[in-house]
PDB file of C-alpha atoms and ligand atoms in Angstrom:
ATOM      1  CA  MET A1185      59.724 107.778  87.912  1.00 89.00           C
ATOM      2  CA  SER A1186      59.018 106.244  91.340  1.00 94.00           C
ATOM      3  CA  PRO A1187      61.589 106.136  94.186  1.00 95.00           C
ATOM      4  CA  GLY A1188      61.555 102.346  93.859  1.00 96.00           C
ATOM      5  CA  GLU A1189      62.493 102.509  90.172  1.00 97.00           C
ATOM      6  CA  ILE A1190      65.253 105.057  90.865  1.00 97.00           C
ATOM      7  CA  SER A1191      66.637 102.802  93.557  1.00 97.00           C
ATOM      8  CA  GLU A1192      66.624  99.806  91.244  1.00 98.00           C
ATOM      9  CA  ILE A1193      68.474 101.671  88.488  1.00 98.00           C
ATOM     10  CA  ILE A1194      71.164 102.916  90.903  1.00 98.00           C
ATOM     11  CA  LYS A1195      71.710  99.506  92.487  1.00 98.00           C
ATOM     12  CA  ASN A1196      71.778  97.667  89.164  1.00 98.00           C
ATOM     13  CA  HIS A1197      74.488  99.913  87.752  1.00 98.00           C
ATOM     14  CA  ILE A1198      76.601  99.849  90.900  1.00 98.00           C
ATOM     15  CA  LEU A1199      76.498  96.050  90.980  1.00 98.00           C
ATOM     16  CA  ALA A1200      77.188  95.902  87.227  1.00 98.00           C
ATOM     17  CA  ALA A1201      80.325  98.015  87.852  1.00 97.00           C
ATOM     18  CA  GLY A1202      81.762  95.161  89.929  1.00 96.00           C
ATOM     19  CA  PHE A1203      80.625  95.932  93.469  1.00 97.00           C
ATOM     20  CA  ASP A1204      79.510  93.026  95.626  1.00 96.00           C
ATOM     21  CA  ARG A1205      76.747  94.758  97.537  1.00 97.00           C
ATOM     22  CA  CYS A1206      74.851  98.011  97.451  1.00 98.00           C
ATOM     23  CA  GLY A1207      72.304  99.659  99.732  1.00 98.00           C
ATOM     24  CA  LEU A1208      70.527 102.998  99.813  1.00 98.00           C
ATOM     25  CA  THR A1209      69.698 105.358 102.633  1.00 98.00           C
ATOM     26  CA  GLY A1210      68.512 108.930 103.010  1.00 97.00           C
ATOM     27  CA  ALA A1211      70.997 111.807 103.290  1.00 97.00           C
ATOM     28  CA  THR A1212      69.903 112.875 106.766  1.00 95.00           C
ATOM     29  CA  GLU A1213      71.511 113.606 110.100  1.00 95.00           C
ATOM     30  CA  LEU A1214      73.045 110.554 111.791  1.00 93.00           C
ATOM     31  CA  SER A1215      71.953 111.692 115.243  1.00 92.00           C
ATOM     32  CA  HIS A1216      72.894 108.593 117.254  1.00 91.00           C
ATOM     33  CA  GLU A1217      76.251 108.219 115.501  1.00 92.00           C
ATOM     34  CA  LYS A1218      76.878 111.941 115.942  1.00 94.00           C
ATOM     35  CA  GLU A1219      76.746 111.660 119.733  1.00 94.00           C
ATOM     36  CA  ARG A1220      78.970 108.594 119.670  1.00 92.00           C
ATOM     37  CA  LEU A1221      81.499 110.382 117.480  1.00 93.00           C
ATOM     38  CA  ARG A1222      81.426 113.379 119.809  1.00 94.00           C
ATOM     39  CA  ARG A1223      82.240 111.169 122.827  1.00 93.00           C
ATOM     40  CA  TRP A1224      84.950 109.345 120.871  1.00 93.00           C
ATOM     41  CA  LEU A1225      86.620 112.624 119.937  1.00 94.00           C
ATOM     42  CA  GLU A1226      86.312 113.978 123.494  1.00 93.00           C
ATOM     43  CA  ARG A1227      88.213 110.942 124.736  1.00 91.00           C
ATOM     44  CA  GLY A1228      91.016 111.681 122.271  1.00 92.00           C
ATOM     45  CA  CYS A1229      90.590 108.331 120.533  1.00 91.00           C
ATOM     46  CA  HIS A1230      91.437 109.973 117.192  1.00 92.00           C
ATOM     47  CA  GLY A1231      95.082 110.571 118.130  1.00 91.00           C
ATOM     48  CA  GLU A1232      96.691 112.998 115.655  1.00 89.00           C
ATOM     49  CA  MET A1233      93.889 112.622 113.088  1.00 90.00           C
ATOM     50  CA  ASP A1234      92.685 116.202 113.516  1.00 89.00           C
ATOM     51  CA  TYR A1235      90.817 116.056 110.215  1.00 88.00           C
ATOM     52  CA  LEU A1236      88.202 113.985 112.073  1.00 89.00           C
ATOM     53  CA  VAL A1237      87.435 116.989 114.289  1.00 89.00           C
ATOM     54  CA  ARG A1238      86.933 119.294 111.339  1.00 89.00           C
ATOM     55  CA  ASN A1239      83.660 119.307 109.390  1.00 89.00           C
ATOM     56  CA  PHE A1240      81.868 117.608 112.275  1.00 91.00           C
ATOM     57  CA  GLU A1241      78.380 118.676 111.111  1.00 92.00           C
ATOM     58  CA  LYS A1242      79.020 117.635 107.528  1.00 92.00           C
ATOM     59  CA  ARG A1243      80.519 114.326 108.621  1.00 94.00           C
ATOM     60  CA  THR A1244      77.376 113.441 110.536  1.00 94.00           C
ATOM     61  CA  ASN A1245      74.859 114.723 108.001  1.00 95.00           C
ATOM     62  CA  ALA A1246      75.268 113.758 104.353  1.00 94.00           C
ATOM     63  CA  SER A1247      72.651 116.313 103.258  1.00 95.00           C
ATOM     64  CA  LEU A1248      75.327 118.988 103.879  1.00 95.00           C
ATOM     65  CA  LEU A1249      77.768 117.430 101.430  1.00 93.00           C
ATOM     66  CA  PHE A1250      76.257 119.380  98.554  1.00 93.00           C
ATOM     67  CA  GLU A1251      73.245 121.531  97.841  1.00 94.00           C
ATOM     68  CA  GLY A1252      70.229 119.307  97.204  1.00 95.00           C
ATOM     69  CA  ALA A1253      71.736 116.029  98.449  1.00 97.00           C
ATOM     70  CA  LYS A1254      68.903 113.554  99.154  1.00 97.00           C
ATOM     71  CA  SER A1255      70.143 109.967  98.998  1.00 98.00           C
ATOM     72  CA  VAL A1256      73.284 107.980  99.620  1.00 98.00           C
ATOM     73  CA  ALA A1257      74.172 104.802  97.777  1.00 98.00           C
ATOM     74  CA  VAL A1258      76.713 102.732  99.689  1.00 98.00           C
ATOM     75  CA  ALA A1259      78.745 100.266  97.639  1.00 98.00           C
ATOM     76  CA  LEU A1260      80.924  97.442  98.988  1.00 98.00           C
ATOM     77  CA  MET A1261      83.781  95.668  97.238  1.00 96.00           C
ATOM     78  CA  SER A1262      85.450  92.657  98.816  1.00 95.00           C
ATOM     79  CA  TYR A1263      89.231  92.448  99.148  1.00 93.00           C
ATOM     80  CA  SER A1264      89.247  89.111 100.896  1.00 89.00           C
ATOM     81  CA  GLY A1265      91.275  86.222  99.592  1.00 78.00           C
ATOM     82  CA  ALA A1266      94.880  87.080 100.349  1.00 54.00           C
ATOM     83  CA  ASP A1267      96.113  85.229 103.392  1.00 57.00           C
ATOM     84  CA  THR A1268      98.676  87.301 105.220  1.00 54.00           C
ATOM     85  CA  PRO A1269     101.394  85.479 107.154  1.00 54.00           C
ATOM     86  CA  GLU A1270     101.084  85.096 110.898  1.00 59.00           C
ATOM     87  CA  GLY A1271     103.913  87.504 111.566  1.00 52.00           C
ATOM     88  CA  ASP A1272     106.774  85.258 112.584  1.00 59.00           C
ATOM     89  CA  SER A1273     109.990  87.030 113.369  1.00 60.00           C
ATOM     90  CA  GLU A1274     111.352  86.785 109.824  1.00 67.00           C
ATOM     91  CA  VAL A1275     108.264  87.819 107.877  1.00 81.00           C
ATOM     92  CA  PRO A1276     106.913  91.243 108.831  1.00 90.00           C
ATOM     93  CA  VAL A1277     103.298  91.687 107.760  1.00 93.00           C
ATOM     94  CA  VAL A1278     101.808  94.267 105.414  1.00 94.00           C
ATOM     95  CA  SER A1279      98.064  94.497 105.874  1.00 95.00           C
ATOM     96  CA  ARG A1280      95.660  92.710 103.554  1.00 92.00           C
ATOM     97  CA  TYR A1281      94.162  95.897 102.160  1.00 93.00           C
ATOM     98  CA  ILE A1282      97.426  96.727 100.392  1.00 93.00           C
ATOM     99  CA  THR A1283      96.440  95.511  96.974  1.00 89.00           C
ATOM    100  CA  SER A1284      98.237  95.817  93.619  1.00 87.00           C
ATOM    101  CA  VAL A1285      96.409  99.052  92.801  1.00 92.00           C
ATOM    102  CA  ASP A1286      95.333 101.687  95.347  1.00 94.00           C
ATOM    103  CA  TYR A1287      91.745 100.795  96.213  1.00 95.00           C
ATOM    104  CA  HIS A1288      90.724 104.460  96.159  1.00 95.00           C
ATOM    105  CA  THR A1289      91.531 104.550  92.444  1.00 95.00           C
ATOM    106  CA  VAL A1290      89.747 101.287  91.714  1.00 96.00           C
ATOM    107  CA  LEU A1291      86.585 102.200  93.611  1.00 97.00           C
ATOM    108  CA  LYS A1292      86.417 105.733  92.218  1.00 97.00           C
ATOM    109  CA  ASP A1293      86.807 104.489  88.632  1.00 97.00           C
ATOM    110  CA  ARG A1294      84.062 101.902  89.119  1.00 98.00           C
ATOM    111  CA  LEU A1295      81.729 104.380  90.818  1.00 98.00           C
ATOM    112  CA  HIS A1296      82.265 106.868  87.973  1.00 98.00           C
ATOM    113  CA  GLN A1297      81.327 104.113  85.510  1.00 98.00           C
ATOM    114  CA  ALA A1298      78.185 103.388  87.527  1.00 98.00           C
ATOM    115  CA  LEU A1299      77.253 107.074  87.811  1.00 98.00           C
ATOM    116  CA  ALA A1300      77.654 107.597  84.057  1.00 98.00           C
ATOM    117  CA  ALA A1301      75.377 104.623  83.391  1.00 98.00           C
ATOM    118  CA  VAL A1302      72.773 105.879  85.906  1.00 98.00           C
ATOM    119  CA  LYS A1303      72.804 109.310  84.222  1.00 97.00           C
ATOM    120  CA  GLU A1304      71.976 107.732  80.870  1.00 97.00           C
ATOM    121  CA  GLU A1305      68.722 106.473  82.355  1.00 97.00           C
ATOM    122  CA  LEU A1306      68.088 109.405  84.706  1.00 96.00           C
ATOM    123  CA  PRO A1307      69.369 112.562  82.951  1.00 95.00           C
ATOM    124  CA  ASP A1308      68.280 114.855  85.842  1.00 93.00           C
ATOM    125  CA  ILE A1309      70.261 113.039  88.462  1.00 96.00           C
ATOM    126  CA  ARG A1310      73.385 114.582  89.985  1.00 96.00           C
ATOM    127  CA  GLY A1311      75.776 112.584  92.088  1.00 97.00           C
ATOM    128  CA  ARG A1312      79.047 113.018  93.952  1.00 96.00           C
ATOM    129  CA  ILE A1313      81.440 110.183  94.607  1.00 97.00           C
ATOM    130  CA  PHE A1314      83.335 109.743  97.868  1.00 96.00           C
ATOM    131  CA  VAL A1315      85.989 107.184  98.713  1.00 96.00           C
ATOM    132  CA  ASP A1316      87.726 108.339 101.902  1.00 90.00           C
ATOM    133  CA  SER A1317      87.939 111.749 100.263  1.00 80.00           C
ATOM    134  CA  ALA A1318      85.477 113.810 102.293  1.00 80.00           C
ATOM    135  CA  PRO A1319      83.897 113.855 105.733  1.00 90.00           C
ATOM    136  CA  VAL A1320      81.635 110.856 105.234  1.00 93.00           C
ATOM    137  CA  MET A1321      80.820 108.220 107.891  1.00 95.00           C
ATOM    138  CA  GLU A1322      80.868 105.320 105.469  1.00 96.00           C
ATOM    139  CA  LYS A1323      80.370 102.541 108.003  1.00 96.00           C
ATOM    140  CA  ALA A1324      77.447 104.259 109.727  1.00 96.00           C
ATOM    141  CA  LEU A1325      75.831 104.931 106.355  1.00 97.00           C
ATOM    142  CA  ALA A1326      76.362 101.307 105.343  1.00 97.00           C
ATOM    143  CA  VAL A1327      74.504 100.208 108.478  1.00 97.00           C
ATOM    144  CA  ARG A1328      71.661 102.604 107.682  1.00 97.00           C
ATOM    145  CA  ALA A1329      71.596 101.228 104.148  1.00 98.00           C
ATOM    146  CA  GLY A1330      70.970  97.727 105.503  1.00 97.00           C
ATOM    147  CA  LEU A1331      74.358  96.273 104.568  1.00 97.00           C
ATOM    148  CA  GLY A1332      75.410  95.062 108.011  1.00 97.00           C
ATOM    149  CA  ARG A1333      76.305  96.189 111.533  1.00 96.00           C
ATOM    150  CA  GLN A1334      79.472  97.487 113.153  1.00 95.00           C
ATOM    151  CA  GLY A1335      81.126  94.897 115.372  1.00 96.00           C
ATOM    152  CA  ARG A1336      83.070  95.505 118.581  1.00 95.00           C
ATOM    153  CA  ASN A1337      86.149  96.070 116.421  1.00 96.00           C
ATOM    154  CA  SER A1338      84.181  98.989 114.860  1.00 95.00           C
ATOM    155  CA  LEU A1339      84.253  97.420 111.413  1.00 96.00           C
ATOM    156  CA  LEU A1340      81.266  96.811 109.210  1.00 97.00           C
ATOM    157  CA  ILE A1341      80.244  93.162 109.420  1.00 97.00           C
ATOM    158  CA  VAL A1342      78.202  92.025 106.469  1.00 96.00           C
ATOM    159  CA  PRO A1343      75.936  89.019 107.111  1.00 94.00           C
ATOM    160  CA  GLY A1344      77.379  86.068 105.203  1.00 93.00           C
ATOM    161  CA  GLY A1345      80.234  88.208 103.875  1.00 94.00           C
ATOM    162  CA  GLY A1346      82.460  89.225 106.782  1.00 95.00           C
ATOM    163  CA  SER A1347      84.328  92.501 107.130  1.00 96.00           C
ATOM    164  CA  PHE A1348      86.961  92.590 104.391  1.00 96.00           C
ATOM    165  CA  TYR A1349      85.178  95.196 102.272  1.00 96.00           C
ATOM    166  CA  PHE A1350      86.157  98.547 100.835  1.00 97.00           C
ATOM    167  CA  ILE A1351      83.357 101.098 101.034  1.00 98.00           C
ATOM    168  CA  GLY A1352      82.498 103.775  98.478  1.00 98.00           C
ATOM    169  CA  THR A1353      79.518 106.111  98.367  1.00 98.00           C
ATOM    170  CA  ILE A1354      77.611 108.172  95.825  1.00 98.00           C
ATOM    171  CA  VAL A1355      75.438 110.974  97.160  1.00 97.00           C
ATOM    172  CA  PHE A1356      72.511 111.767  94.839  1.00 97.00           C
ATOM    173  CA  ASN A1357      70.115 114.680  94.496  1.00 97.00           C
ATOM    174  CA  LEU A1358      67.025 112.475  93.996  1.00 96.00           C
ATOM    175  CA  GLU A1359      64.923 110.658  96.559  1.00 96.00           C
ATOM    176  CA  ALA A1360      64.989 106.878  96.203  1.00 97.00           C
ATOM    177  CA  GLU A1361      63.533 103.907  98.022  1.00 97.00           C
ATOM    178  CA  TYR A1362      65.691 103.154 101.049  1.00 98.00           C
ATOM    179  CA  ASP A1363      66.773  99.883 102.619  1.00 98.00           C
ATOM    180  CA  ALA A1364      65.873  99.033 106.188  1.00 97.00           C
ATOM    181  CA  PRO A1365      68.805  99.189 108.646  1.00 94.00           C
ATOM    182  CA  ASP A1366      70.080  95.877 109.957  1.00 82.00           C
ATOM    183  CA  LEU A1367      69.218  95.708 113.677  1.00 85.00           C
ATOM    184  CA  SER A1368      70.891  92.395 114.505  1.00 87.00           C
ATOM    185  CA  ASP A1369      73.818  92.154 116.939  1.00 92.00           C
ATOM    186  CA  PRO A1370      76.771  90.611 115.084  1.00 94.00           C
ATOM    187  CA  CYS A1371      78.818  90.052 118.255  1.00 95.00           C
ATOM    188  CA  MET A1372      76.482  88.686 120.938  1.00 94.00           C
ATOM    189  CA  SER A1373      78.748  87.255 123.661  1.00 94.00           C
ATOM    190  CA  CYS A1374      81.871  87.078 121.452  1.00 96.00           C
ATOM    191  CA  ARG A1375      84.953  89.056 122.519  1.00 95.00           C
ATOM    192  CA  LYS A1376      87.617  87.451 120.338  1.00 97.00           C
ATOM    193  CA  CYS A1377      88.786  90.740 118.852  1.00 97.00           C
ATOM    194  CA  ILE A1378      89.086  92.363 122.290  1.00 97.00           C
ATOM    195  CA  ASP A1379      91.214  89.482 123.550  1.00 96.00           C
ATOM    196  CA  ALA A1380      93.343  89.285 120.400  1.00 97.00           C
ATOM    197  CA  CYS A1381      94.154  92.978 119.976  1.00 97.00           C
ATOM    198  CA  PRO A1382      97.845  93.308 120.923  1.00 96.00           C
ATOM    199  CA  THR A1383      97.593  96.920 122.088  1.00 96.00           C
ATOM    200  CA  GLY A1384      94.279  96.842 123.975  1.00 96.00           C
ATOM    201  CA  ALA A1385      92.678  99.242 121.511  1.00 97.00           C
ATOM    202  CA  ILE A1386      89.151  97.750 121.666  1.00 96.00           C
ATOM    203  CA  SER A1387      86.945  98.350 124.699  1.00 89.00           C
ATOM    204  CA  GLU A1388      84.121  96.129 125.959  1.00 82.00           C
ATOM    205  CA  GLU A1389      81.560  98.618 124.710  1.00 79.00           C
ATOM    206  CA  GLY A1390      83.016  98.497 121.197  1.00 78.00           C
ATOM    207  CA  PHE A1391      84.853 101.804 121.373  1.00 87.00           C
ATOM    208  CA  LEU A1392      87.982 101.566 119.272  1.00 94.00           C
ATOM    209  CA  ASN A1393      90.767 103.759 120.579  1.00 95.00           C
ATOM    210  CA  ALA A1394      92.477 104.548 117.285  1.00 95.00           C
ATOM    211  CA  ALA A1395      95.347 106.207 119.112  1.00 94.00           C
ATOM    212  CA  ARG A1396      96.345 102.725 120.359  1.00 96.00           C
ATOM    213  CA  CYS A1397      95.548 100.850 117.139  1.00 97.00           C
ATOM    214  CA  ILE A1398      98.450  99.469 115.092  1.00 97.00           C
ATOM    215  CA  SER A1399      96.768 100.594 111.876  1.00 96.00           C
ATOM    216  CA  TYR A1400      96.851 104.167 113.133  1.00 96.00           C
ATOM    217  CA  LEU A1401     100.361 103.895 114.581  1.00 97.00           C
ATOM    218  CA  THR A1402     101.880 102.506 111.374  1.00 96.00           C
ATOM    219  CA  VAL A1403      99.814 104.350 108.755  1.00 95.00           C
ATOM    220  CA  GLU A1404      98.261 107.561 110.080  1.00 92.00           C
ATOM    221  CA  LYS A1405     100.655 108.680 112.786  1.00 93.00           C
ATOM    222  CA  LYS A1406     103.092 111.246 111.501  1.00 88.00           C
ATOM    223  CA  ARG A1407     105.461 111.442 114.462  1.00 90.00           C
ATOM    224  CA  GLU A1408     107.513 108.641 115.997  1.00 93.00           C
ATOM    225  CA  ILE A1409     105.640 105.603 117.344  1.00 95.00           C
ATOM    226  CA  PRO A1410     105.598 105.902 121.174  1.00 94.00           C
ATOM    227  CA  GLY A1411     108.021 103.640 122.990  1.00 93.00           C
ATOM    228  CA  GLU A1412     105.226 102.046 125.043  1.00 94.00           C
ATOM    229  CA  PHE A1413     104.310 100.033 121.918  1.00 95.00           C
ATOM    230  CA  MET A1414     107.784  98.563 121.565  1.00 93.00           C
ATOM    231  CA  GLY A1415     107.429  94.797 121.158  1.00 90.00           C
ATOM    232  CA  GLU A1416     103.614  95.095 120.920  1.00 92.00           C
ATOM    233  CA  LEU A1417     103.120  95.397 117.163  1.00 92.00           C
ATOM    234  CA  ARG A1418     103.239  91.625 116.485  1.00 91.00           C
ATOM    235  CA  ASN A1419     105.448  92.244 113.508  1.00 91.00           C
ATOM    236  CA  ARG A1420     102.851  94.424 111.766  1.00 95.00           C
ATOM    237  CA  LEU A1421     104.744  96.654 109.376  1.00 95.00           C
ATOM    238  CA  PHE A1422     101.894  98.556 107.790  1.00 96.00           C
ATOM    239  CA  GLY A1423      98.329  98.228 109.069  1.00 96.00           C
ATOM    240  CA  CYS A1424      96.884  95.379 111.120  1.00 96.00           C
ATOM    241  CA  ASP A1425      94.198  92.768 110.447  1.00 95.00           C
ATOM    242  CA  ILE A1426      94.325  90.821 113.708  1.00 96.00           C
ATOM    243  CA  CYS A1427      90.841  91.798 114.919  1.00 96.00           C
ATOM    244  CA  GLN A1428      89.434  90.808 111.536  1.00 96.00           C
ATOM    245  CA  ASP A1429      91.389  87.581 111.236  1.00 94.00           C
ATOM    246  CA  VAL A1430      89.988  86.303 114.537  1.00 96.00           C
ATOM    247  CA  CYS A1431      86.413  87.381 113.831  1.00 97.00           C
ATOM    248  CA  PRO A1432      84.148  84.367 113.267  1.00 96.00           C
ATOM    249  CA  HIS A1433      82.260  86.289 110.573  1.00 96.00           C
ATOM    250  CA  ASN A1434      85.364  86.145 108.394  1.00 95.00           C
ATOM    251  CA  SER A1435      85.655  82.367 108.386  1.00 91.00           C
ATOM    252  CA  ASN A1436      83.779  82.357 105.076  1.00 83.00           C
ATOM    253  CA  SER A1437      84.437  85.878 103.881  1.00 83.00           C
ATOM    254  CA  ALA A1438      83.334  86.751 100.373  1.00 79.00           C
ATOM    255  CA  PRO A1439      86.294  86.407  97.946  1.00 84.00           C
ATOM    256  CA  CYS A1440      87.590  89.361  95.967  1.00 88.00           C
ATOM    257  CA  SER A1441      86.529  89.234  92.320  1.00 86.00           C
ATOM    258  CA  VAL A1442      88.293  92.342  90.991  1.00 90.00           C
ATOM    259  CA  GLU A1443      91.638  91.726  89.309  1.00 88.00           C
ATOM    260  CA  GLU A1444      93.265  95.056  90.300  1.00 89.00           C
ATOM    261  CA  LEU A1445      92.570  94.304  93.962  1.00 91.00           C
ATOM    262  CA  ARG A1446      94.594  91.110  93.940  1.00 86.00           C
ATOM    263  CA  ARG A1447      97.578  91.087  96.239  1.00 87.00           C
ATOM    264  CA  ASP A1448     101.171  91.451  95.067  1.00 88.00           C
ATOM    265  CA  GLY A1449     102.681  88.151  96.238  1.00 88.00           C
ATOM    266  CA  ARG A1450     106.091  89.755  96.826  1.00 91.00           C
ATOM    267  CA  LEU A1451     104.741  91.484  99.959  1.00 90.00           C
ATOM    268  CA  ASP A1452     104.277  88.179 101.753  1.00 88.00           C
ATOM    269  CA  SER A1453     107.678  86.696 100.998  1.00 88.00           C
ATOM    270  CA  MET A1454     109.989  89.570 101.990  1.00 91.00           C
ATOM    271  CA  THR A1455     112.165  88.724 104.982  1.00 90.00           C
ATOM    272  CA  ARG A1456     112.923  91.053 107.863  1.00 90.00           C
ATOM    273  CA  GLN A1457     116.372  91.684 106.430  1.00 92.00           C
ATOM    274  CA  GLU A1458     114.993  92.536 102.991  1.00 94.00           C
ATOM    275  CA  TRP A1459     112.621  95.104 104.506  1.00 95.00           C
ATOM    276  CA  GLU A1460     115.473  96.600 106.529  1.00 95.00           C
ATOM    277  CA  GLU A1461     117.537  96.971 103.354  1.00 96.00           C
ATOM    278  CA  LEU A1462     114.682  98.453 101.302  1.00 96.00           C
ATOM    279  CA  THR A1463     115.961 101.313  99.142  1.00 97.00           C
ATOM    280  CA  PRO A1464     113.791 104.181  97.818  1.00 97.00           C
ATOM    281  CA  GLU A1465     114.021 102.577  94.356  1.00 96.00           C
ATOM    282  CA  LEU A1466     112.761  99.211  95.641  1.00 96.00           C
ATOM    283  CA  PHE A1467     110.038 100.984  97.619  1.00 96.00           C
ATOM    284  CA  ASP A1468     108.866 102.642  94.387  1.00 96.00           C
ATOM    285  CA  ASN A1469     109.029  99.337  92.575  1.00 95.00           C
ATOM    286  CA  LEU A1470     106.867  97.611  95.194  1.00 95.00           C
ATOM    287  CA  PHE A1471     104.455 100.376  96.093  1.00 95.00           C
ATOM    288  CA  THR A1472     103.969 102.880  93.276  1.00 95.00           C
ATOM    289  CA  GLY A1473     100.231 103.056  92.603  1.00 93.00           C
ATOM    290  CA  THR A1474      99.340 101.386  95.912  1.00 94.00           C
ATOM    291  CA  THR A1475      97.996 102.866  99.137  1.00 93.00           C
ATOM    292  CA  VAL A1476     101.451 102.615 100.742  1.00 95.00           C
ATOM    293  CA  GLU A1477     102.788 105.178  98.260  1.00 94.00           C
ATOM    294  CA  ARG A1478     100.659 107.838  99.999  1.00 91.00           C
ATOM    295  CA  CYS A1479     102.486 107.376 103.289  1.00 91.00           C
ATOM    296  CA  GLY A1480     105.899 107.564 101.644  1.00 94.00           C
ATOM    297  CA  TYR A1481     109.287 105.925 102.038  1.00 96.00           C
ATOM    298  CA  ASP A1482     110.301 107.774 105.223  1.00 96.00           C
ATOM    299  CA  THR A1483     107.205 106.764 107.226  1.00 95.00           C
ATOM    300  CA  PHE A1484     107.441 103.213 105.969  1.00 96.00           C
ATOM    301  CA  MET A1485     111.082 102.970 107.026  1.00 96.00           C
ATOM    302  CA  ARG A1486     110.197 104.452 110.431  1.00 96.00           C
ATOM    303  CA  ASN A1487     107.960 101.387 110.875  1.00 96.00           C
ATOM    304  CA  VAL A1488     110.733  99.063 109.741  1.00 95.00           C
ATOM    305  CA  ARG A1489     113.108 100.649 112.285  1.00 94.00           C
ATOM    306  CA  PHE A1490     110.498 100.405 115.039  1.00 94.00           C
ATOM    307  CA  LEU A1491     110.046  96.662 114.460  1.00 90.00           C
ATOM    308  CA  LYS A1492     113.805  96.239 114.416  1.00 84.00           C
ATOM    309  CA  GLN A1493     114.070  97.707 117.931  1.00 81.00           C
ATOM    310  CA  ARG A1494     111.686  95.138 119.421  1.00 65.00           C
TER     311      ARG A1494
HETATM  312  S1  LIG B1757      93.639  96.640 113.823  1.00 58.57           S
HETATM  313 FE1  LIG B1757      95.020  95.528 115.245  1.00 58.57          FE
HETATM  314  S2  LIG B1757      95.636  97.030 116.764  1.00 58.57           S
HETATM  315 FE2  LIG B1757      93.847  97.879 115.690  1.00 58.57          FE
HETATM  316  S3  LIG B1757      92.098  97.278 116.940  1.00 58.57           S
HETATM  317 FE3  LIG B1757      92.363  95.673 115.410  1.00 58.57          FE
HETATM  318  S4  LIG B1757      93.700  94.140 116.396  1.00 58.57           S
HETATM  319 FE4  LIG B1757      93.833  96.033 117.587  1.00 58.57          FE
HETATM  320  S1  LIG B1758      85.504  89.083 116.827  1.00 58.57           S
HETATM  321 FE1  LIG B1758      83.552  88.742 117.887  1.00 58.57          FE
HETATM  322  S2  LIG B1758      83.269  90.592 119.122  1.00 58.57           S
HETATM  323 FE2  LIG B1758      84.813  91.072 117.593  1.00 58.57          FE
HETATM  324  S3  LIG B1758      83.701  91.985 115.873  1.00 58.57           S
HETATM  325 FE3  LIG B1758      83.871  89.783 115.447  1.00 58.57          FE
HETATM  326  S4  LIG B1758      81.981  88.898 116.289  1.00 58.57           S
HETATM  327 FE4  LIG B1758      82.201  90.942 117.186  1.00 58.57          FE
END
């Protein structure tokens, strides 16, 4: 079978599994991105996320993910559609990506469906699925696979679709026909995200200092949030979408079409007082099966306390 036919089979089944877009690229070293990642780590932009230092070679070269890896299929699923409140003083904001079901579960299930269907047509194919579960540079691979470009806010911007996408990958052991990388500049003279970021986490050159980013501070950071950010979180309780909300590419973002990724409306109506009085039982009721469950009650309540001190 030709690489073009293999590519068509893979893409068809990934799209049939409910993904909005799919592109293919070779599992090779990401040499440019590797140097950029090295500089980013040297500057300490990763904060306490030491896992980003580990497996550096593997992270920048998908061929090392398993013996015989040749191709990477990158699959995008939109989660746009839920408008989060502006963050007035009575309505703390939980980020848009907190959907009714943990997106890792949804994407993995769908990718497994797609892989099973591909195997029926290509019995010799082997594939491994990754959704934030291994050292994979999903956004860089998505760019290589022709799906868009990274904007100054570091996020993948999909032409005509915006940036509210979850990314999953399947690494295959067969060569396929690859998509041409998108070489356009999605930002041009725009700097809306730089100006809007409350903590100054985005630099002119598009280097995102995760150690200053509210998403990192409220989700990834294990210790206390540093006092210098007091009053700077714009009422963001878990995650932050400000640099996406202001991005012109999201004015017509592609709507989410997957039922499990719909937003639980209760998250957007809870008052400040209700969050402050959240019990472990209510936390479980709201967040079991969602991405917030991974961070746990104690971390979540640390964020609530931090906002209270503003
Ligand atoms: S997510 Fe929020 S804090 Fe992080 S870079 Fe974007 S606007 Fe800044
Ligand atoms: S807001 Fe402007 S500068 Fe920032 S990512 Fe979007 S287009 Fe680029």
